[in-house]
mmCIF file of C-alpha atoms in Angstrom:
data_model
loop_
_atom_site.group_PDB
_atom_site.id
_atom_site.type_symbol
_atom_site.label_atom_id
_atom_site.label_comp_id
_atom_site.label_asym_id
_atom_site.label_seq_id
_atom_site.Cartn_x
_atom_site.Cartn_y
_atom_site.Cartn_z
ATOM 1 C CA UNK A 1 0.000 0.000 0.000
ATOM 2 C CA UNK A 2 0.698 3.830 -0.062
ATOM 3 C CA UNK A 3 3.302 4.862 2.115
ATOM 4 C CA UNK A 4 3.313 8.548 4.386
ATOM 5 C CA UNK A 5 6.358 9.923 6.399
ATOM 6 C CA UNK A 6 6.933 12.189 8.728
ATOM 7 C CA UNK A 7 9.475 13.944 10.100
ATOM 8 C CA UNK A 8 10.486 14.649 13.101
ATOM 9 C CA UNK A 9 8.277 12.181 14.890
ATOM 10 C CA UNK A 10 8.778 13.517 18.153
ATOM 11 C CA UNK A 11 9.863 17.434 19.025
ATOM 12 C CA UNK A 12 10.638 19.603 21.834
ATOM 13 C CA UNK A 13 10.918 23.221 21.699
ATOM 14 C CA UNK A 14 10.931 25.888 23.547
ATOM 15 C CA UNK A 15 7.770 28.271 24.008
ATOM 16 C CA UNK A 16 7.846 30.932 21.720
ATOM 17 C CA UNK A 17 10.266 29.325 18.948
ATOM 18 C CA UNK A 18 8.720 27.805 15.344
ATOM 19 C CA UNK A 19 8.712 24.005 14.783
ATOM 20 C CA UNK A 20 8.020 22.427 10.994
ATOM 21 C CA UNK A 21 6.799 19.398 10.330
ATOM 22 C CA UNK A 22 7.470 17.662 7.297
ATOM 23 C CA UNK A 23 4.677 15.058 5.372
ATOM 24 C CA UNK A 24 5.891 13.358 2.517
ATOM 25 C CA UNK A 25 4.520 10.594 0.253
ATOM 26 C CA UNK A 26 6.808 8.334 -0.465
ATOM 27 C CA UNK A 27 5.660 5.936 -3.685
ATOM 28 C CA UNK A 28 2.331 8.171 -5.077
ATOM 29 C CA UNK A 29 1.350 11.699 -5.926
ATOM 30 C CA UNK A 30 -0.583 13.549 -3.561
ATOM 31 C CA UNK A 31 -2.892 15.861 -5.059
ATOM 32 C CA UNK A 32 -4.283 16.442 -1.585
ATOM 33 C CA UNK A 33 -3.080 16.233 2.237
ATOM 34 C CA UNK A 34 -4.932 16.939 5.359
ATOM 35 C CA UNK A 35 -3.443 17.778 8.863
ATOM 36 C CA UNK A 36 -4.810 16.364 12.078
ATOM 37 C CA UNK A 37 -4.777 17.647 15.646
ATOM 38 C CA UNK A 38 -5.270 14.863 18.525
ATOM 39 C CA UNK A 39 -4.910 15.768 21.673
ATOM 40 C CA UNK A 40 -4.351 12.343 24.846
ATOM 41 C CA UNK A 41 -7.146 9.767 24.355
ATOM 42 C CA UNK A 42 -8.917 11.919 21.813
ATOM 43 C CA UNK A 43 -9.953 11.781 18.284
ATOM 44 C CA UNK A 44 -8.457 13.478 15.484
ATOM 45 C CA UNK A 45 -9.948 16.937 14.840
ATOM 46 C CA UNK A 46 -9.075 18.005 11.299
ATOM 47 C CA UNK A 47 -7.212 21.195 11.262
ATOM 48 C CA UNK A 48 -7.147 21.880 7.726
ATOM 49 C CA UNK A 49 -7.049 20.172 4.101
ATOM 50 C CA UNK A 50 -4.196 21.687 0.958
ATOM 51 C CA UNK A 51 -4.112 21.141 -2.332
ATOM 52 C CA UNK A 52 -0.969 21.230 -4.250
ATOM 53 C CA UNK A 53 -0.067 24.480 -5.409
ATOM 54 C CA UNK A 54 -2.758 26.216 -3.449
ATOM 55 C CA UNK A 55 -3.441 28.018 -0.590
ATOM 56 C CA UNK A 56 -4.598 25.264 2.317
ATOM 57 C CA UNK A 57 -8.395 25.455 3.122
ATOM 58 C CA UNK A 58 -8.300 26.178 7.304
ATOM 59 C CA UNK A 59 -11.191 24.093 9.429
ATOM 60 C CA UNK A 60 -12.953 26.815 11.517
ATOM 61 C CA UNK A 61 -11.405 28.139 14.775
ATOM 62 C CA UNK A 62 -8.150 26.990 13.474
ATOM 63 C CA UNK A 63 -5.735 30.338 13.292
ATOM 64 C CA UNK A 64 -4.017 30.073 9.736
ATOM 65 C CA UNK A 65 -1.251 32.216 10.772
ATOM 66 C CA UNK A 66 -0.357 30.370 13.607
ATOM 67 C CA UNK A 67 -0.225 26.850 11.617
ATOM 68 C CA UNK A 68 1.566 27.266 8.479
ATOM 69 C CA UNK A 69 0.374 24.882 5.986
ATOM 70 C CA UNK A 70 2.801 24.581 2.291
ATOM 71 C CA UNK A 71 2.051 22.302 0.115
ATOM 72 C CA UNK A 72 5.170 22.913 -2.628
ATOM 73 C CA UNK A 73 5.342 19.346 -4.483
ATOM 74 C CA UNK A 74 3.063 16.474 -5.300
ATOM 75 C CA UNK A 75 5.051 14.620 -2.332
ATOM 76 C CA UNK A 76 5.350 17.372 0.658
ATOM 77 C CA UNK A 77 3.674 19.084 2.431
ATOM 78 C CA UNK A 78 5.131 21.093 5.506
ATOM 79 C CA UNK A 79 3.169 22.323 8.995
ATOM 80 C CA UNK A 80 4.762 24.943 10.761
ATOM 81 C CA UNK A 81 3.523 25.840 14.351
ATOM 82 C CA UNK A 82 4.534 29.839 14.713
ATOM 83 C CA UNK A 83 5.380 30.748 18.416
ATOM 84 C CA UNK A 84 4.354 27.911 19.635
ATOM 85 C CA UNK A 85 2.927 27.324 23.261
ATOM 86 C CA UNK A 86 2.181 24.703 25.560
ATOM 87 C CA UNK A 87 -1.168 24.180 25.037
ATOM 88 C CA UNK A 88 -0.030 23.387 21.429
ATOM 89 C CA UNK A 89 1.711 20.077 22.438
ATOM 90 C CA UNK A 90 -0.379 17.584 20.498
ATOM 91 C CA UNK A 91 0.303 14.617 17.919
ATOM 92 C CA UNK A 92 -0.195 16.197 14.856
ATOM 93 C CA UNK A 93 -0.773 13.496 12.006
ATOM 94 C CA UNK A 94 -0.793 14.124 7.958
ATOM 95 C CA UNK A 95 -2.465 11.969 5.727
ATOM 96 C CA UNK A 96 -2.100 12.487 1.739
ATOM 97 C CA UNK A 97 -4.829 11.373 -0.776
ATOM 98 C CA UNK A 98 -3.401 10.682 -4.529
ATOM 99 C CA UNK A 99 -3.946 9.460 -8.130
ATOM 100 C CA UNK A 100 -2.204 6.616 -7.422
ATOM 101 C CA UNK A 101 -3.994 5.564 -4.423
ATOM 102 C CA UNK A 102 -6.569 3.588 -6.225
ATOM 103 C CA UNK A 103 -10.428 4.192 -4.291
ATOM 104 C CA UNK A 104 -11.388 7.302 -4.373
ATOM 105 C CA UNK A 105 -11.585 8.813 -0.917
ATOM 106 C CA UNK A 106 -8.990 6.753 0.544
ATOM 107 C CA UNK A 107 -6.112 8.540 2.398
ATOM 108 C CA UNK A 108 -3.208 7.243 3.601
ATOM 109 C CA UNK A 109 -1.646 8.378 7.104
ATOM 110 C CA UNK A 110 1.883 8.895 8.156
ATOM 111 C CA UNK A 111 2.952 7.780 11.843
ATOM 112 C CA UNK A 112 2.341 11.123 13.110
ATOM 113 C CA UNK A 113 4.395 13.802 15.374
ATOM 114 C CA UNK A 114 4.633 14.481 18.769
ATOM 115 C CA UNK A 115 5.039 18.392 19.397
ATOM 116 C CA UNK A 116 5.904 19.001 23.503
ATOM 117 C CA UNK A 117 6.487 22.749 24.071
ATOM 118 C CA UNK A 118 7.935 23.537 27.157
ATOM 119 C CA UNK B 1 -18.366 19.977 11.641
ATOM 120 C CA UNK B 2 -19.990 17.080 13.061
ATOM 121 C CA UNK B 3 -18.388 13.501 14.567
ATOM 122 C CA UNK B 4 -19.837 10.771 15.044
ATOM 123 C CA UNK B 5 -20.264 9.054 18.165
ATOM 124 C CA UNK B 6 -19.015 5.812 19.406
ATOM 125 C CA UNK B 7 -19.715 3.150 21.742
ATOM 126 C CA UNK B 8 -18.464 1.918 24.146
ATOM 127 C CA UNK B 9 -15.989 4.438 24.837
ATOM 128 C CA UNK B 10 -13.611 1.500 26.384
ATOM 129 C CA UNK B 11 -13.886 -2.257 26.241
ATOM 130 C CA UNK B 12 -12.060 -4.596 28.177
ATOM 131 C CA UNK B 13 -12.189 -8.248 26.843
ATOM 132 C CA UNK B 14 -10.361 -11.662 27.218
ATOM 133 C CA UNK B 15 -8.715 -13.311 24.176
ATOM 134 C CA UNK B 16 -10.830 -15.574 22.088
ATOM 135 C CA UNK B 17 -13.962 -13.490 22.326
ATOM 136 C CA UNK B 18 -15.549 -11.013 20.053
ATOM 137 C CA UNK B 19 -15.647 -7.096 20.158
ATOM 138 C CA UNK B 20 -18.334 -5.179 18.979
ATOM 139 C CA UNK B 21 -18.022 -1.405 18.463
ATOM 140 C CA UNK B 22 -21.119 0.884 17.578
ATOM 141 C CA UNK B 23 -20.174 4.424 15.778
ATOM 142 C CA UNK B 24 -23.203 6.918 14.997
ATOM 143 C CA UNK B 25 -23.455 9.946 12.986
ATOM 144 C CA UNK B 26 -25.357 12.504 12.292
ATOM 145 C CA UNK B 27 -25.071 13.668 7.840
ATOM 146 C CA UNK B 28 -25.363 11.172 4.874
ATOM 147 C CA UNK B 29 -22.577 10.040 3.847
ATOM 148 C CA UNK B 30 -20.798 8.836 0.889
ATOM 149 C CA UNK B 31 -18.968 5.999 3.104
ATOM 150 C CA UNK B 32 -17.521 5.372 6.276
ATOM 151 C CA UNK B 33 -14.227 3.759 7.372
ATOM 152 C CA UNK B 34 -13.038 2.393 10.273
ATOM 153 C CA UNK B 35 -9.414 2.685 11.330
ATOM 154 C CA UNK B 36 -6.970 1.000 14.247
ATOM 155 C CA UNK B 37 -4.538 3.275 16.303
ATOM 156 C CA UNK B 38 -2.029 2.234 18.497
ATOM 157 C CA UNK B 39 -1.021 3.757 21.511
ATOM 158 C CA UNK B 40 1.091 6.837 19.773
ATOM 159 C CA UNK B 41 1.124 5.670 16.245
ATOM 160 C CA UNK B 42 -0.307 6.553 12.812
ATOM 161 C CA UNK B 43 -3.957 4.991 11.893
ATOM 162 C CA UNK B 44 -4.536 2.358 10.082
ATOM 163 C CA UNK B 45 -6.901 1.327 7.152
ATOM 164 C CA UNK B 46 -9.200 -1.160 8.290
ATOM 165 C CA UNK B 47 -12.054 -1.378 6.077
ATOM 166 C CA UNK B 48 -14.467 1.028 3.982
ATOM 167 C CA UNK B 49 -18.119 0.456 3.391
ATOM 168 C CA UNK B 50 -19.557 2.163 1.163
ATOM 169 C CA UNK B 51 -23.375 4.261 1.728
ATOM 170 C CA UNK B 52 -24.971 1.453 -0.815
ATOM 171 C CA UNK B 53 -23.320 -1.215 1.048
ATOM 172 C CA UNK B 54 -24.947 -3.296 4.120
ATOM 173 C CA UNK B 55 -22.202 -5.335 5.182
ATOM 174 C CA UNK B 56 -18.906 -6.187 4.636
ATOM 175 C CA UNK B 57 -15.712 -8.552 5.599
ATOM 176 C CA UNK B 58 -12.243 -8.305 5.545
ATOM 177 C CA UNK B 59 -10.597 -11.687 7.461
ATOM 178 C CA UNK B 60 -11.464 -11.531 11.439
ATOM 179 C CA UNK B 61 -13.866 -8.049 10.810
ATOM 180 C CA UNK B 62 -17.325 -7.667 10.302
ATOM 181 C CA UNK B 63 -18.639 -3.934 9.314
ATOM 182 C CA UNK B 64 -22.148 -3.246 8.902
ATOM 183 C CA UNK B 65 -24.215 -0.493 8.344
ATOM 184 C CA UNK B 66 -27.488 0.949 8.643
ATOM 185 C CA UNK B 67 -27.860 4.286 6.905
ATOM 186 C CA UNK B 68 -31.638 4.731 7.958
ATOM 187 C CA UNK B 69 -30.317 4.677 11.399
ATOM 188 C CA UNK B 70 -27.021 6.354 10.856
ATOM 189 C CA UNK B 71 -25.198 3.874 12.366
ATOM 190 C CA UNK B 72 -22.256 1.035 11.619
ATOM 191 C CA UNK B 73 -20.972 -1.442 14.135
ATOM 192 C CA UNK B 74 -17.240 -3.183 13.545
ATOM 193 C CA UNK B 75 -16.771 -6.848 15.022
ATOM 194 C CA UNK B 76 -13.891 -8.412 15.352
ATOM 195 C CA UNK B 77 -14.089 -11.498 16.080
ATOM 196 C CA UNK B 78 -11.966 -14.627 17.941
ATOM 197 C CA UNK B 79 -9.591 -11.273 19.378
ATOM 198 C CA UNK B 80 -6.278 -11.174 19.927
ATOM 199 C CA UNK B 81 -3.747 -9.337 22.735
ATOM 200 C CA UNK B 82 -2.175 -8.103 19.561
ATOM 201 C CA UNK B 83 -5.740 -6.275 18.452
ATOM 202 C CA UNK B 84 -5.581 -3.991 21.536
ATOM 203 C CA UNK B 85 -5.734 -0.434 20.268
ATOM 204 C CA UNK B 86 -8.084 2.174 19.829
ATOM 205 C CA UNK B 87 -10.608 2.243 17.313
ATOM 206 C CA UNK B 88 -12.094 5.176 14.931
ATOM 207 C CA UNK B 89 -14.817 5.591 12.494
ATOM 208 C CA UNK B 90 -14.754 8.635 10.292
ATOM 209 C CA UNK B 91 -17.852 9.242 7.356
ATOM 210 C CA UNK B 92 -17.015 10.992 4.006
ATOM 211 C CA UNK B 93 -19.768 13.201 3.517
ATOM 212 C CA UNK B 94 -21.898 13.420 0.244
ATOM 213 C CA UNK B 95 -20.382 15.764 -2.106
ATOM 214 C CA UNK B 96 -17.117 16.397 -0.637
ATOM 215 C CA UNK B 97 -15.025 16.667 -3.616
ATOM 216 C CA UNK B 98 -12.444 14.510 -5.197
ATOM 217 C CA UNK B 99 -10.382 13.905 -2.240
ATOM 218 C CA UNK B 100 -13.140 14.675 0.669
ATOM 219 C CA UNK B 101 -12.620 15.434 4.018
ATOM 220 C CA UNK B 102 -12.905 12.265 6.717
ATOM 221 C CA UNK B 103 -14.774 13.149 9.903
ATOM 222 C CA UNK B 104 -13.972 11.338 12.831
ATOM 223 C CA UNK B 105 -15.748 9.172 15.508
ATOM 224 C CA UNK B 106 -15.091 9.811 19.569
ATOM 225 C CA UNK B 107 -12.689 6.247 19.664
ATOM 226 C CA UNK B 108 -13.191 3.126 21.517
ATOM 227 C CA UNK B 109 -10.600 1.916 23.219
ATOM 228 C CA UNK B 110 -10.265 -1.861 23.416
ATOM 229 C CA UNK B 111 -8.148 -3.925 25.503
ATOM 230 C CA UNK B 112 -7.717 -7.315 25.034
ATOM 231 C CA UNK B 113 -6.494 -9.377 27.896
ATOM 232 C CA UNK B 114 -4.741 -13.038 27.834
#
């Protein structure tokens, strides 16, 4: 099946600093990736969806200039918490959705990202 | 946006038996999907039934669904300590796009004891 990386999978930073997260598809063409939220023993809350090439469509009450979405190639897209504070420690997980994916709908997810800001 | 609900939120069972999870939501939907997370880890692809579809299986699973009721139920069955994990449902809405958003169920967390 499709395969999703990301990178780092665990981060610590300092409040205040930036921290990017990297989401790559590694054997397909994403045409679309989505970023996830999920916060201990929760579900994933979707934070917002980008297209390559485009602008990234932002779920409500998530700040778009606070979390950075670029989505440069067909096989990376980046996340970039600005300033970043505690109560933005969360595993943030990417998924990507592609041509070569086969069933329409499907997305594939990558092992996700621990963020801890101190 | 709305989530679906599931039930139980936690299940505690010994190997050998079955585990039946509910998940409920509230749109139509195109399909829904159920996925495994470990503890810390990624998700992973279970099984998709589609809105026309009743009931499907995929090895030790058993999906069904009820769109009149908004509802699906995944069963695993003869479980494993290996299955523990936590388990999500997330609907694709109806006319979503190409690549269409997945809305996610509350979890149910299943443990499965030797």
């Amino acid at each position: 099946g499709a395969v999703v990386s990301q990178h780092p999978s665990r981060v610590i930073c300092k409040s205040g600093t930036s921290v990017k997260i990297e989401c790559r598809s590694l054997d397909f063409q994403a045409t679309t990736m989505f970023w996830y939220r999920q916060f201990p023993k929760q579900s994933l809350m979707l934070m917002a969806t980008s297209n390559e090439g485009s602008k990234a469509t932002y779920e409500q009450g998530v700040e778009k200039d606070k979390f950075l979405i670029n989505h440069a190639s067909l096989t990376l897209s980046t996340l970039t918490v600005t300033s970043a504070h505690p109560e933005d420690s969360s595993f943030y997980i990417c998924s990507a959705s592609g041509l070569a994916g086969g069933i329409l709908y499907e997305q594939y997810f990558g092992p996700g990202t621990r963020l801890t800001v101190t | 946006s709305q989530q679906g609900e599931e039930d139980p939120q936690a299940l505690s069972i010994q190997e050998g038996e079955n585990a039946t999870m509910n998940c409920s939501y509230k749109t139509s939907i195109n399909n829904l999907q159920w996925y495994r997370q470990n503890s810390g880890r990624g998700l992973v692809h279970l099984i998709l039934i589609r809105s026309n579809e009743r009931e499907k299986h995929s090895g030790r699973l058993r999906v069904t669904l009820d769109t009149s009721k908004k509802s699906s139920s995944l069963l695993i069955t003869a479980s494993r300590a290996a299955d523990t994990a936590s388990y999500f449902c997330a609907t694709v809405g109806v006319n979503t796009g190409t690549a269409s958003k997945l809305t996610f169920g509350t979890g149910t967390r299943l443990q499965v004891t030797l």
